[in-house]
Coordinates of C-alpha atoms and ligand atoms in Angstrom, one line a residue:
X1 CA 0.0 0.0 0.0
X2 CA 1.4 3.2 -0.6
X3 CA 1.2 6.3 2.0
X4 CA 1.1 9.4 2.1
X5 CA 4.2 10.9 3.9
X6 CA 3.2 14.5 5.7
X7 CA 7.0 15.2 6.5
X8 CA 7.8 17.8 8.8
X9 CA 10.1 20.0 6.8
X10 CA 11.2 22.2 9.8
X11 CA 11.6 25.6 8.7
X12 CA 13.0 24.8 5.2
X13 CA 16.3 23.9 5.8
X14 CA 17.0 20.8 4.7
X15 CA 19.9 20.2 7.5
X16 CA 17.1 20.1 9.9
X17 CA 14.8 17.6 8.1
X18 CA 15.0 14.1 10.4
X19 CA 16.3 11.0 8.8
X20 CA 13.0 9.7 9.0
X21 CA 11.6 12.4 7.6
X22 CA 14.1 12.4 4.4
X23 CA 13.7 8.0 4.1
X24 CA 10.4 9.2 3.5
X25 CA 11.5 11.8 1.1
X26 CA 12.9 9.4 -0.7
X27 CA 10.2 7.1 -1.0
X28 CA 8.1 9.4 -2.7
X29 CA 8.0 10.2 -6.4
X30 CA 5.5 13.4 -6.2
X31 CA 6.0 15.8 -3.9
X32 CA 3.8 18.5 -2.6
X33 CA 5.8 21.6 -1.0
X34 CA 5.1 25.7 -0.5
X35 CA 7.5 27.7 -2.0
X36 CA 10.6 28.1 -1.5
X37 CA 11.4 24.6 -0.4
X38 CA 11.8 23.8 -3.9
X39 CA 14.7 25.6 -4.2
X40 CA 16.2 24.8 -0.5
X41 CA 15.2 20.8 -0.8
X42 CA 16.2 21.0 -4.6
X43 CA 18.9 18.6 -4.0
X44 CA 16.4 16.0 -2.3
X45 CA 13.8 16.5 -5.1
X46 CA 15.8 15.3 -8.0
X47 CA 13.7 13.7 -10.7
X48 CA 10.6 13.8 -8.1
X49 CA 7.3 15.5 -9.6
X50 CA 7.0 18.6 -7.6
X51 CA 3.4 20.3 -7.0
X52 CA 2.2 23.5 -4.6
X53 CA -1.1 22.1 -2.6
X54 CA -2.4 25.1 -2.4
X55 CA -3.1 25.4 -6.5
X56 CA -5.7 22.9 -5.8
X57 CA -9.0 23.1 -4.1
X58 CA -9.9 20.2 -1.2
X59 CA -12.0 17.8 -3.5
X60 CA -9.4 18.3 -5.9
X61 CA -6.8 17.4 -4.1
X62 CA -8.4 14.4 -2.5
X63 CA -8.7 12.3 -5.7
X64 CA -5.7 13.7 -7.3
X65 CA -3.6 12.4 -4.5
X66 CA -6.2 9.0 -4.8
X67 CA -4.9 8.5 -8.4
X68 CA -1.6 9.3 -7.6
X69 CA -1.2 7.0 -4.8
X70 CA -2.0 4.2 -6.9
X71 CA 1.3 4.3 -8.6
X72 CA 3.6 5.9 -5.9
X73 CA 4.5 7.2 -2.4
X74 CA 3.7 10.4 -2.0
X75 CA 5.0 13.6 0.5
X76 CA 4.1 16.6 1.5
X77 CA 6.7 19.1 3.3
X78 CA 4.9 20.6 5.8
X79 CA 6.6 23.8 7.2
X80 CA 8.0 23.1 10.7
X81 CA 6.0 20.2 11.5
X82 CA 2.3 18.9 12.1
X83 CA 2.2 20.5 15.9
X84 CA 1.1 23.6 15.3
X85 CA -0.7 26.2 12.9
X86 CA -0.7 23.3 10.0
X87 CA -3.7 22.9 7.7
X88 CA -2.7 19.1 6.9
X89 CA -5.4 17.5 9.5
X90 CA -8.0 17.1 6.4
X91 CA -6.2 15.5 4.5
X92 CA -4.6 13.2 7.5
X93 CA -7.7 12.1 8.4
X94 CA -9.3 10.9 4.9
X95 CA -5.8 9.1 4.3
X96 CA -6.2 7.4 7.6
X97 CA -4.2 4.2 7.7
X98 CA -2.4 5.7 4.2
X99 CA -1.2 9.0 6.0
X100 CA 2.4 8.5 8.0
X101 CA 3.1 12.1 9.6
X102 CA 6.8 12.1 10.7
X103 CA 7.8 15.0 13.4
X104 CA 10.3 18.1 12.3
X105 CA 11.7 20.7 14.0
X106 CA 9.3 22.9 14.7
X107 CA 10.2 26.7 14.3
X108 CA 10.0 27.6 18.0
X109 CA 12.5 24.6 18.0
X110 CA 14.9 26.5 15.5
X111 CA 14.1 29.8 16.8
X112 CA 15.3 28.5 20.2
X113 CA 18.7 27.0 19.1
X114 CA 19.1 30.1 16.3
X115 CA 18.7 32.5 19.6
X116 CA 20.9 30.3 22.0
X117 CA 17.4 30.7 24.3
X118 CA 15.2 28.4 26.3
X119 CA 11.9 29.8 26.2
X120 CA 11.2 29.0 29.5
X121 CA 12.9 30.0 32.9
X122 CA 13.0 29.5 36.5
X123 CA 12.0 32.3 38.4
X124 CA 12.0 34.6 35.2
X125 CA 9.1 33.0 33.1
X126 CA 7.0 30.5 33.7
X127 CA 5.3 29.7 30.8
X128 CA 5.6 29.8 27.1
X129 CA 2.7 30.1 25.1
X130 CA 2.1 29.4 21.6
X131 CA -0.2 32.1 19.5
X132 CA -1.2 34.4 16.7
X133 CA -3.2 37.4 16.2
X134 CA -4.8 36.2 13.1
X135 CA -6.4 33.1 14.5
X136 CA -7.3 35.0 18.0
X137 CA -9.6 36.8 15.7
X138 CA -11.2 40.2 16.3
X139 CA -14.8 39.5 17.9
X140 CA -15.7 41.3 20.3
X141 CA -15.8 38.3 22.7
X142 CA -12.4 37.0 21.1
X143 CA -9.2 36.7 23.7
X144 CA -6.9 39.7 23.8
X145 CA -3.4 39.8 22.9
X146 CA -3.0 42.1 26.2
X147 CA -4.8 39.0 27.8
X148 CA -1.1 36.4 27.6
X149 CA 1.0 39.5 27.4
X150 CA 2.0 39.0 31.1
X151 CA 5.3 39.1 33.0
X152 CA 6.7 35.8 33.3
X153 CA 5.3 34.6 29.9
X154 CA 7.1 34.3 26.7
X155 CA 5.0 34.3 23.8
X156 CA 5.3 32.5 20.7
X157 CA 3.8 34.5 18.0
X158 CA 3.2 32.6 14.4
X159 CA 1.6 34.5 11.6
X160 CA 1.2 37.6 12.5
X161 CA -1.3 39.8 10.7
X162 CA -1.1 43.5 12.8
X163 CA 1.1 46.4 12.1
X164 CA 4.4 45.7 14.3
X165 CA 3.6 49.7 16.3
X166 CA -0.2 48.1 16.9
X167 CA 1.1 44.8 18.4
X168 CA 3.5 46.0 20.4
X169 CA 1.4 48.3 21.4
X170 CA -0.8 45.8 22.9
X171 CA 2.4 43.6 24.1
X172 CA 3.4 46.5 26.0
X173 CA 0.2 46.9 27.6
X174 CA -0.1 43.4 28.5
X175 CA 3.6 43.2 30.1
X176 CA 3.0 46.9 31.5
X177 CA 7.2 47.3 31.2
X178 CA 9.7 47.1 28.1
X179 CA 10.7 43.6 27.6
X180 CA 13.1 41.7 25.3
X181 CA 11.5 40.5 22.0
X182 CA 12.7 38.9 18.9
X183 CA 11.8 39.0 15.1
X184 CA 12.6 35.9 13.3
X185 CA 12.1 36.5 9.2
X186 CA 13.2 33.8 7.0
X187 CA 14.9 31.6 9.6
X188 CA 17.2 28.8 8.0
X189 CA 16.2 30.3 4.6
X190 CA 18.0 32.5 2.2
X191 CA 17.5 36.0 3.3
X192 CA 17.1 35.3 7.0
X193 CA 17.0 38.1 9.2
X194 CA 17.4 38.1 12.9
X195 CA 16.4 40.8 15.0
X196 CA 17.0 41.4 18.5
X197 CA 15.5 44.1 20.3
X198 CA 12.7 45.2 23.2
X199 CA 9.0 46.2 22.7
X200 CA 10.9 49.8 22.3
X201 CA 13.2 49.9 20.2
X202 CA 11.9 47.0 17.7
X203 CA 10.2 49.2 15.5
X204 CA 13.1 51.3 14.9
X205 CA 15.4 48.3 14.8
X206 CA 12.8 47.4 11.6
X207 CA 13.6 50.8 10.0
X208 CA 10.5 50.8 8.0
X209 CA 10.8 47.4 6.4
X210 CA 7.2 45.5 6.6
X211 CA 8.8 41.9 8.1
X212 CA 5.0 40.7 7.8
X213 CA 4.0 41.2 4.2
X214 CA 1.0 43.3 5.5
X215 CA 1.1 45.7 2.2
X216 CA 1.9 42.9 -0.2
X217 CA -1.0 41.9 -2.5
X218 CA 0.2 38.5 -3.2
X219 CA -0.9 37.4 0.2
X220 CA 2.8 35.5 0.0
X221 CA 3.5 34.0 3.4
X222 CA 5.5 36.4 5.4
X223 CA 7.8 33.2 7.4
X224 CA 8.6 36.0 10.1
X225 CA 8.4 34.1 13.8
X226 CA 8.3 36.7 16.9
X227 CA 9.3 35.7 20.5
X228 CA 8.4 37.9 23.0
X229 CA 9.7 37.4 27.1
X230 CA 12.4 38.2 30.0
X231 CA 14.0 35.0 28.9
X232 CA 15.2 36.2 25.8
X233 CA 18.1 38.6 28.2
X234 CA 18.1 37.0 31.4
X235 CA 21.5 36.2 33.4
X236 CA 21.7 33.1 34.7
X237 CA 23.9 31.7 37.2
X238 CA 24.5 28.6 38.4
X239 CA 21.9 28.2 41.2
X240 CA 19.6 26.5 39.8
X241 CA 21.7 24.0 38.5
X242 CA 22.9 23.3 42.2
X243 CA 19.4 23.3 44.2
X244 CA 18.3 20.9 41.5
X245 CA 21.2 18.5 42.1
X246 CA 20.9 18.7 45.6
X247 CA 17.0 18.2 45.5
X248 CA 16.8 15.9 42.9
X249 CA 19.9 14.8 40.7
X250 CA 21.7 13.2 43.7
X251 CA 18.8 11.3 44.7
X252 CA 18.8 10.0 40.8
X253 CA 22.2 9.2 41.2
X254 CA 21.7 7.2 43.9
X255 CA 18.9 5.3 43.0
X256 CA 20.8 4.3 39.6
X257 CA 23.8 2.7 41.5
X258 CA 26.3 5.2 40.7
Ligands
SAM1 C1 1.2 27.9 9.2 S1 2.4 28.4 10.4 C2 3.5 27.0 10.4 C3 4.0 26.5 11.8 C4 4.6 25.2 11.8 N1 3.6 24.2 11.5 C5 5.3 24.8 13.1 O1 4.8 23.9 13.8 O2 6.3 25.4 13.4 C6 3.3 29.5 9.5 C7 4.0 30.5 10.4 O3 5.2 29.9 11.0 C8 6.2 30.8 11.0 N2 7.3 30.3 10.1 C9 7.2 29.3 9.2 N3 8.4 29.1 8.6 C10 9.2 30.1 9.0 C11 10.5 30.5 8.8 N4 11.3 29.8 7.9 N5 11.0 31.5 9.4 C12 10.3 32.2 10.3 N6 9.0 31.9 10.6 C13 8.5 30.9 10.0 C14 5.7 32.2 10.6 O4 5.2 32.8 11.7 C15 4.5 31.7 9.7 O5 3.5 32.7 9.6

């Protein structure tokens, strides 16, 4: 029988696809990518048929992939991976028993290593939370950005669809003091751009340039990641480490044998 492979991709560099995920790659003759994996996975997609998904409509794609299936493997690069923000689940759930999804390095995952930065912290933040301002909505009953802006919290912020003074505006309001906050635009692509800043001095730090492809009639995906949070400056020293081993990792050490 062959599958469907929904490989995550991670955030299109192909160093950071899993060996799973390029066995599968291999497997498959047609491919189904967003742009411009194509070009960054060009070397893995040698002789492979390469198509966007988003050309097609849902019933479309459904039978397309039906008849293609019937001769070959097939995979989809799916940009970080299936965990979040993916619009895959459809097309997962028809396939069923055909559909393999095989985990990638998510973008907060990348992000994190790119910025040498857990997002989460003892004593400086707490909790890490994964959102976007487009899918939060606008009703008038909708949760507020303001709402997770809090001190202690580092937000994750995918897709975002408001003018950077607006949003941090409302960041600013929710963490009621300047904080540290990154801009991640094209990471592990060509043209990647890393900006580090605070909630103050980011939109200067942008000097103008639209990082989230609000003007652009294309609707082109803007594959800018933002990280907001004390974690992102913090000192740390070695305390932690220490009450740790003395409340816990000894214990461990002893209960192995060592
Ligand atoms: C549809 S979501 C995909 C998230 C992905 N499924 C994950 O789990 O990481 C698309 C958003 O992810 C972020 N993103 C995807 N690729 C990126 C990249 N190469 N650099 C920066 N941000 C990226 C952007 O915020 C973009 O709007």
């Amino acid at each position: 029988m062959n599958k469907v492979y929904f490989v995550g991709a991670g955030p299109g560099d192909p160093q950071m696809l899993t060996l799973q995920g390029a066995a599968a790659l291999e497997k498959a003759t047609i491919v189904y990518l967003p742009l411009p994996y194509d070009e960054t996975f060009a070397e893995l997609l040698q002789g492979k048929q390469i198509l966007i998904p988003f050309d097609y409509d849902f019933a479309e794609l459904l039978s397309l992939l039906e008849m293609q299936l019937e001769s070959s493997a097939v995979a989809f690069l799916i940009p970080g991976d299936l965990t979040f923000y993916s619009p895959f689940q459809g097309l997962i759930n028809h396939f069923a028993e055909r559909a393999e999804v095989i985990a990638g390095v998510g973008i907060a995952n990348a992000a994190s290593a790119k910025l040498k930065r857990t997002l989460d912290l003892p004593s400086v933040c707490d909790r890490a939370l994964i959102l976007s301002p487009k899918t939060l909505g606008n009703k008038e009953d909708a949760p507020k950005l303001e709402d997770f802006a809090a001190p202690g919290a580092s937000l994750l912020i995918y897709m975002n669809n408001l003018p950077l003074e607006e949003l941090v505006t409302k960041l600013r309001n929710g963490y009621g003091k300047d904080v540290p906050i990154a801009l991640l635009h094209k990471l592990g692509l060509p043209g990647e751009k890393i900006i580090e800043a605070t909630l103050d001095s980011i939109v200067a730090a942008c000097d103008g340039f639209d990082y989230f492809y609000l003007d652009d009639p294309s609707k082109k995906p803007a594959l800018t990641f933002l990280i907001v949070g004390e974690t992102l400056q913090a000192e740390v020293d070695g305390g932690w480490w220490d009450y740790r081993r003395e409340t816990m990792w000894k214990q461990r050490k002893v209960a192995e044998g060592r």
